[in-house]
Coordinates of C-alpha atoms (C1' of nucleotides) in Angstrom, one line a residue:
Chain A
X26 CA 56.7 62.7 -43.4
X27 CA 60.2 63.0 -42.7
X28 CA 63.2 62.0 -44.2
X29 CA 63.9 58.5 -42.6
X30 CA 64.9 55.8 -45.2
X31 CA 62.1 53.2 -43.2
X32 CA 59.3 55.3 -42.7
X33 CA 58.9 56.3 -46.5
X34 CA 59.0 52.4 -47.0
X35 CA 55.7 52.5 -45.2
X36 CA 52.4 51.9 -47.2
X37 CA 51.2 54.9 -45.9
X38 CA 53.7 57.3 -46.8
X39 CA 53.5 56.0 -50.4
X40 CA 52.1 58.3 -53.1
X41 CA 52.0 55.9 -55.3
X42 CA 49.7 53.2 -53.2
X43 CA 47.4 56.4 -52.4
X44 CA 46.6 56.2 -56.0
X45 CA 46.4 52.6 -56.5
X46 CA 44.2 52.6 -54.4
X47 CA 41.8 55.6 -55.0
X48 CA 42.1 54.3 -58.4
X49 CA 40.3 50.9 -57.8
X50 CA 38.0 52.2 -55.2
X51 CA 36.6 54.6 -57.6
X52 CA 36.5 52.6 -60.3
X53 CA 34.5 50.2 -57.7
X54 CA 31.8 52.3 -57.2
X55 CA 31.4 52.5 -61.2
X56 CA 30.8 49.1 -61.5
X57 CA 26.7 48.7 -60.3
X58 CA 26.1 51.6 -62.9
X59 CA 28.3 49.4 -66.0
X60 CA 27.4 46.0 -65.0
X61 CA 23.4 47.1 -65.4
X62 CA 24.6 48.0 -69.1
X63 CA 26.8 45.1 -69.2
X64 CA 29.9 46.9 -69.5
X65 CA 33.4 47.1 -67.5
X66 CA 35.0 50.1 -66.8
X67 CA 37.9 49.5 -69.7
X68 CA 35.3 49.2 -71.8
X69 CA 33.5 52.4 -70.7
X70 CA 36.1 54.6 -71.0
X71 CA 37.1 53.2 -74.4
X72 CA 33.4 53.8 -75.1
X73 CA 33.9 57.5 -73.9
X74 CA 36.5 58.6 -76.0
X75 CA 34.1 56.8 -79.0
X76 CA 31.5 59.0 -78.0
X77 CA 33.8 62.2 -78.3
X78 CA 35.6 60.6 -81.7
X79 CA 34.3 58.4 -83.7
X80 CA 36.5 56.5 -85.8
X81 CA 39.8 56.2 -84.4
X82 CA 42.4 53.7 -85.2
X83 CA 43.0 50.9 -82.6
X84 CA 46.3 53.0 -81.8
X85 CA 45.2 56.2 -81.3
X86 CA 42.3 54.7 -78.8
X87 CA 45.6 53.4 -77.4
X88 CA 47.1 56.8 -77.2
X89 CA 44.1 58.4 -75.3
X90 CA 43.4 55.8 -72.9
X91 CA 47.0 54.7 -72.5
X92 CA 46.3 51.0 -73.4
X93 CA 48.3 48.9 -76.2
X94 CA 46.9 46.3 -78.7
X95 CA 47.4 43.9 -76.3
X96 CA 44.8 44.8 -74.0
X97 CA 42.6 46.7 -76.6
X98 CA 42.0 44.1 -79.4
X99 CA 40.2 41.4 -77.2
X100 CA 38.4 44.4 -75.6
X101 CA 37.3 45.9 -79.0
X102 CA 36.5 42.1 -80.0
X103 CA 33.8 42.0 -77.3
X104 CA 32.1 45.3 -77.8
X105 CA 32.1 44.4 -81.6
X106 CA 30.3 40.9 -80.2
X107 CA 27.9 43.1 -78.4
X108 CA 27.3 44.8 -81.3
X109 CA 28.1 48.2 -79.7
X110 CA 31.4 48.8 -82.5
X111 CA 32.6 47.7 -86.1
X112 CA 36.0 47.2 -86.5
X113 CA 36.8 47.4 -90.0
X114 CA 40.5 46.9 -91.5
X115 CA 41.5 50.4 -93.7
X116 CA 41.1 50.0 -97.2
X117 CA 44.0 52.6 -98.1
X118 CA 46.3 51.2 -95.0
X119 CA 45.8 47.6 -94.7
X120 CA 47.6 48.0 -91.4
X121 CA 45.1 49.9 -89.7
X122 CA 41.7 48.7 -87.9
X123 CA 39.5 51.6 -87.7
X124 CA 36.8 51.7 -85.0
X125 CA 33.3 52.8 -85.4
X126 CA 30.4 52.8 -83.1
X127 CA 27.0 51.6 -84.2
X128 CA 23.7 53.1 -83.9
X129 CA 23.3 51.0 -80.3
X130 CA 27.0 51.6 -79.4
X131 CA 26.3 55.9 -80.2
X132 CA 22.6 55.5 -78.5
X133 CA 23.9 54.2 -75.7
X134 CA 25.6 57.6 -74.8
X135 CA 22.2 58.7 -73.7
X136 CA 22.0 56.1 -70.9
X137 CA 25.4 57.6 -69.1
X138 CA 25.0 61.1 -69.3
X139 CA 24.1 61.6 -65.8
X140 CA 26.8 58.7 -64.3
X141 CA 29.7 61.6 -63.8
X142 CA 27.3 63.7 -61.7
X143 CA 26.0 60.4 -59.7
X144 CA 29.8 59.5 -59.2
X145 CA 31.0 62.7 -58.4
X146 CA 28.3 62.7 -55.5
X147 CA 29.1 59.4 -54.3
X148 CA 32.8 60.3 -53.8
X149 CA 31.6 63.1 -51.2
X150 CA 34.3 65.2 -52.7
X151 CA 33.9 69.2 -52.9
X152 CA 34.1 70.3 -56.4
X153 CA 36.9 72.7 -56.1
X154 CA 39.1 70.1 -54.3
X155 CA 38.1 67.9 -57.4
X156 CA 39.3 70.6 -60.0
X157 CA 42.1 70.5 -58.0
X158 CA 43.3 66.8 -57.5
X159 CA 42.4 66.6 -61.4
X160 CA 44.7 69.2 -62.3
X161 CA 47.3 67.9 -60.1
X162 CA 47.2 64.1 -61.5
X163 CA 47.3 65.4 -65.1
X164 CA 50.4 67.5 -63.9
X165 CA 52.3 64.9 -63.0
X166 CA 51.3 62.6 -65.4
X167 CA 52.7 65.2 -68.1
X168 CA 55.6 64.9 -65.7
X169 CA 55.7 61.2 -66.0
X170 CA 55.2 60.6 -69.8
X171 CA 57.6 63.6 -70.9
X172 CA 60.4 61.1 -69.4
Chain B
X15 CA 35.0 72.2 -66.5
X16 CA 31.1 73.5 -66.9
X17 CA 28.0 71.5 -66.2
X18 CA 26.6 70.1 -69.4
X19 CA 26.1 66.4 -69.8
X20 CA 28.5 65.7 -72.7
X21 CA 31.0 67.8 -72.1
X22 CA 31.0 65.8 -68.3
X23 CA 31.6 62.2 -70.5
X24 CA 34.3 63.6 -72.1
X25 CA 37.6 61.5 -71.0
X26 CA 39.4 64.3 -70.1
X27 CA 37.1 65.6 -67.8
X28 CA 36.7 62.4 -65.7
X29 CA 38.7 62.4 -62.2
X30 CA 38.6 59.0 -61.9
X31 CA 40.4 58.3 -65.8
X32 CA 42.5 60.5 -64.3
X33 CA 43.4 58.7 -61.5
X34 CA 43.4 55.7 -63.4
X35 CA 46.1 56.7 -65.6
X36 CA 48.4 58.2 -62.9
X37 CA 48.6 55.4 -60.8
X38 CA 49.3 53.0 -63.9
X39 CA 51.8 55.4 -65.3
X40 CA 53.4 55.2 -62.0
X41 CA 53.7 52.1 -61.0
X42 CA 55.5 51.2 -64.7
X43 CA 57.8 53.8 -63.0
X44 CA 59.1 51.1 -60.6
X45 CA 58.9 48.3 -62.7
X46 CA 62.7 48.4 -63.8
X47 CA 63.3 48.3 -60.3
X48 CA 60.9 45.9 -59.2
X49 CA 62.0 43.7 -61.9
X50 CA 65.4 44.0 -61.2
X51 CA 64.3 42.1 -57.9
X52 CA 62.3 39.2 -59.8
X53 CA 59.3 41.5 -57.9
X54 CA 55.6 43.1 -59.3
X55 CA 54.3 45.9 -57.6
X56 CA 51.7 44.1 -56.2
X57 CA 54.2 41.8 -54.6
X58 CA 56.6 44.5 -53.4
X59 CA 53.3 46.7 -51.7
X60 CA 53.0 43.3 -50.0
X61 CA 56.5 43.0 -48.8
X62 CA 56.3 47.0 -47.6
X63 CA 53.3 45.7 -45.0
X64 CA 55.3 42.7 -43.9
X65 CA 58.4 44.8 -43.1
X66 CA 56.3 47.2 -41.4
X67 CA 54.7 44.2 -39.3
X68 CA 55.3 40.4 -39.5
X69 CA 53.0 38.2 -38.9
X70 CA 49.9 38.8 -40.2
X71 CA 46.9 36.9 -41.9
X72 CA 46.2 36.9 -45.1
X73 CA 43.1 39.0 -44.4
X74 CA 45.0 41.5 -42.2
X75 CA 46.9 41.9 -45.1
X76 CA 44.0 41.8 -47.5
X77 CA 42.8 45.1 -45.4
X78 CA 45.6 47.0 -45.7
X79 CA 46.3 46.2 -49.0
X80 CA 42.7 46.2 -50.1
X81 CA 42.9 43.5 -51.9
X82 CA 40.9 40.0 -51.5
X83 CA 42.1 36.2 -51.2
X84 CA 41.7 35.7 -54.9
X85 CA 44.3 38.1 -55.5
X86 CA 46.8 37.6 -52.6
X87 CA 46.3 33.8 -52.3
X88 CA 48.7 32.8 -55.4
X89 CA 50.5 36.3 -54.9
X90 CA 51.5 34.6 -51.5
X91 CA 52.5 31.4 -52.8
X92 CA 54.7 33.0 -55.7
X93 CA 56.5 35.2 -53.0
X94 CA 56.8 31.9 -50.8
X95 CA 58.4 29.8 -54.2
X96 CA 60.7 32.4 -54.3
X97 CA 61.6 32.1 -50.4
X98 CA 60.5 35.4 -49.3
X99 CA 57.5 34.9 -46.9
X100 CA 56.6 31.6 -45.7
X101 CA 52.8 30.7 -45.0
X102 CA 52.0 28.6 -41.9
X103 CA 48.1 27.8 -40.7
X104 CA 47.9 29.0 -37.2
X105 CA 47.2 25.9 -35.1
X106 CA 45.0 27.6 -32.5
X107 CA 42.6 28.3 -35.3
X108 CA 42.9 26.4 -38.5
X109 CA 40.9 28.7 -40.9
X110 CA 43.9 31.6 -40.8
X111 CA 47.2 31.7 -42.7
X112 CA 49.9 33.6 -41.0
X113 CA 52.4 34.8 -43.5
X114 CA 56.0 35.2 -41.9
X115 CA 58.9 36.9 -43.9
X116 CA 62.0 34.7 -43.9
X117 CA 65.2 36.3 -43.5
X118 CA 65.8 36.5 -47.4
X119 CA 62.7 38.7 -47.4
X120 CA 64.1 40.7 -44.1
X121 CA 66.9 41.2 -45.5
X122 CA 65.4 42.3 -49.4
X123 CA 64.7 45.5 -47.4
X124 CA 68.0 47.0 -47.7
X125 CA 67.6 47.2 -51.2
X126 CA 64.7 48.8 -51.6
X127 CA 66.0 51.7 -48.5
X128 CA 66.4 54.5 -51.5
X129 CA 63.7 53.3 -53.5
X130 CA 60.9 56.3 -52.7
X131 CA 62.9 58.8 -52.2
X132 CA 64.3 57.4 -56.3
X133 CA 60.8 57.5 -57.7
X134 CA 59.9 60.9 -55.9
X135 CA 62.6 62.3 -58.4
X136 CA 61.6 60.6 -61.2
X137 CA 58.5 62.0 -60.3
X138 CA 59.1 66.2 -61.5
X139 CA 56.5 66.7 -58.7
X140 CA 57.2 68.8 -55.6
X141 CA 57.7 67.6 -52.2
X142 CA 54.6 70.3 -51.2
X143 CA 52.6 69.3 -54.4
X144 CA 53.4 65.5 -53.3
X145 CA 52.3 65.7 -49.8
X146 CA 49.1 67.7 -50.9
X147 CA 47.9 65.6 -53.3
X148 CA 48.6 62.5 -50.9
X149 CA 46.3 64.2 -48.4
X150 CA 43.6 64.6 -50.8
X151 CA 43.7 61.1 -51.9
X152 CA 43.6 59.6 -48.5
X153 CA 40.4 61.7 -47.7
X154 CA 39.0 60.7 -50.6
X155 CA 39.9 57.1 -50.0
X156 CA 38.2 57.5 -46.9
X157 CA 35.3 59.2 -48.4
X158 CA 34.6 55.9 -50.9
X159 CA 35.5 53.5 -47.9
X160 CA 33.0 54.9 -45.5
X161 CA 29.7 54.3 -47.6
Chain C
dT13 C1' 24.9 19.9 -27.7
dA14 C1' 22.9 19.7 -32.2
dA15 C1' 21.7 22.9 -35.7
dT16 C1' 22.8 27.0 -37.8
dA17 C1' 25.5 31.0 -39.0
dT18 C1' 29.8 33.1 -39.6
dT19 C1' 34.6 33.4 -40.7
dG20 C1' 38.8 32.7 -43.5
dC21 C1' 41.1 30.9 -47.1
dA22 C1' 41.2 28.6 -51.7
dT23 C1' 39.5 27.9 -56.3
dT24 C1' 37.4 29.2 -60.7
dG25 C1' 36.3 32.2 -64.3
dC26 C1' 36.4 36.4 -66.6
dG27 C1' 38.6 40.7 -67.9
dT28 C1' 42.2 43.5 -68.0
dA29 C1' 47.4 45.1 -68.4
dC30 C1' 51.6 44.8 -70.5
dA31 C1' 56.1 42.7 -72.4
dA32 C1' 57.7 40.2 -76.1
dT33 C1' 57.1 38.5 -80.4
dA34 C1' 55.1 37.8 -84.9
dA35 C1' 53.2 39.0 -89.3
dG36 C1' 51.6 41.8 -92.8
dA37 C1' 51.6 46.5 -95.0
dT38 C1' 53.8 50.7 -96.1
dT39 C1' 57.6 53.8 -96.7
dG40 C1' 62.2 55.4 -97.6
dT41 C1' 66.1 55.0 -100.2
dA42 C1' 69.8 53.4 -102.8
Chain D
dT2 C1' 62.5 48.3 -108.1
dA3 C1' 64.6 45.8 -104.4
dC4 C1' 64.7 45.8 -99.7
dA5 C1' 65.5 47.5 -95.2
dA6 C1' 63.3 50.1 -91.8
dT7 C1' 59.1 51.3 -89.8
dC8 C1' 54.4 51.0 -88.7
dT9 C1' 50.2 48.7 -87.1
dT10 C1' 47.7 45.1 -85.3
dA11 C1' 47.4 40.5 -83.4
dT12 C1' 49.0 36.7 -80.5
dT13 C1' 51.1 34.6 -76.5
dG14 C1' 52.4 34.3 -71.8
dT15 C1' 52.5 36.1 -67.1
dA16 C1' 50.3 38.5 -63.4
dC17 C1' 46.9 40.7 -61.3
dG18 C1' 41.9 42.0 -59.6
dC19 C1' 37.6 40.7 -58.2
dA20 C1' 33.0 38.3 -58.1
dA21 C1' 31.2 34.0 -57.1
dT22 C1' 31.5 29.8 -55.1
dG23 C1' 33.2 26.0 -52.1
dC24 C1' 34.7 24.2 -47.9
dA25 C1' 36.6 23.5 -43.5
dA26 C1' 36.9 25.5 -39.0
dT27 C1' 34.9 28.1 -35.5
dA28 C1' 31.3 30.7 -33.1
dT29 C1' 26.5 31.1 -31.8
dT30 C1' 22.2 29.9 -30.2
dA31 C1' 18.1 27.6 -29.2

DNA sequence: TAATATTGCATTGCGTACAATAAGATTGTA
DNA sequence: TACAATCTTATTGTACGCAATGCAATATTA
């Protein structure tokens, strides 16, 4: 990698493609394991932070996963349709949807407790070099969002 | 990071949310600049193949891009409205699409020269932390894309 | 060479993703 | 208590991203 103005115009001297393109590779090799529950990965990992916190306004489930309203509202629509969430409107803040999960939205949990360690085989990544790219990518997304 | 199940499903403990955060984080670091140029990242990844080589099919692009004909087909047709590429079926075989630049999109090039070394900076990461973490993503990509 | 298989692109449909905007509710303050 | 500012969600419009499908062109093979 050196300092030429070209070359770092090349796709492959691009940080930033490296992780588009982990990102939807990975998130590829989610989908057989969601699809069998009928679920994308957006809707997993909205799922996830559920399962951690239930309750949470439609905002701060935007907070955590780094989604606005316009992408979670039709989201949470569906998993309300399949019955796996509530969303009910605040009675003391009429502004605020809360989000709960129902009894088959928190049972669920059950069937995905074993999809990190399946994943994390299937990326044939050793485990130290996975601490390590984690801590790296939440580095420098503090970096990024401190902006 | 230890071994039980729930702790596992917890968001901030999956690589892969991780990942999937960084890279969109990232990319909405260009966007000003992209914009600027009437361009999406999508569409200016595209352009950094075709100024690296001209020429090439839609699924030679589609490899390198990893992305598939439903995706780059009206990509391709935007970036032609707009006069940057043209697309011309190759007469010795009438299935493939060559996509050309013009010299609008030749000459887009220039102004895009300073653009990684820009976003490295915006960045906060270091050039040693950058190239590591680059390293580990393309092994991993290769990992996912060998199975 | 006729039948079959494969290849390459286009189309459709669904689900994000996000900017811009709207609308209703609450809060702060004069 | 007006009322402006802010907060929160919802809606709209544009652009991916990909699975599934269609279809025309080419390659294969019996």
């Amino acid at each position: 990698m050196n300092g030429n103005s070209k070359d770092m115009l090349k796709l492959d001297n691009q940080l930033c493609f490296a992780l588009y393109a982990c990102s939807k590779e990975i998130i590829s090799l989610y989908k057989p394991y969601l699809n069998a529950h009928g679920l994308t990965y957006t809707q997993y990992i909205t799922l996830l932070v559920l399962w951690e916190q239930d309750s949470l306004s439609v905002s701060e489930l935007g907070n955590k996963l780094l989604l606005d309203s316009g992408t979670l509202t039709p989201l949470l629509k569906k998993l309300e349709k399949s019955q796996l969430i509530e969303r009910v409107r605040d009675k003391d803040d009429e502004r605020i949807v809360k989000v709960y999960l129902t009894e088959k939205g928190r049972m669920l949990q059950e069937s995905f407790l074993e999809l990190p360690q399946k994943m994390f085989c299937n990326s044939g990544i050793k485990l130290e070099e996975a601490i390590n790219l984690k801590a790296m990518l939440n580095q420098l997304l503090g970096n990024i969002r401190k902006l």
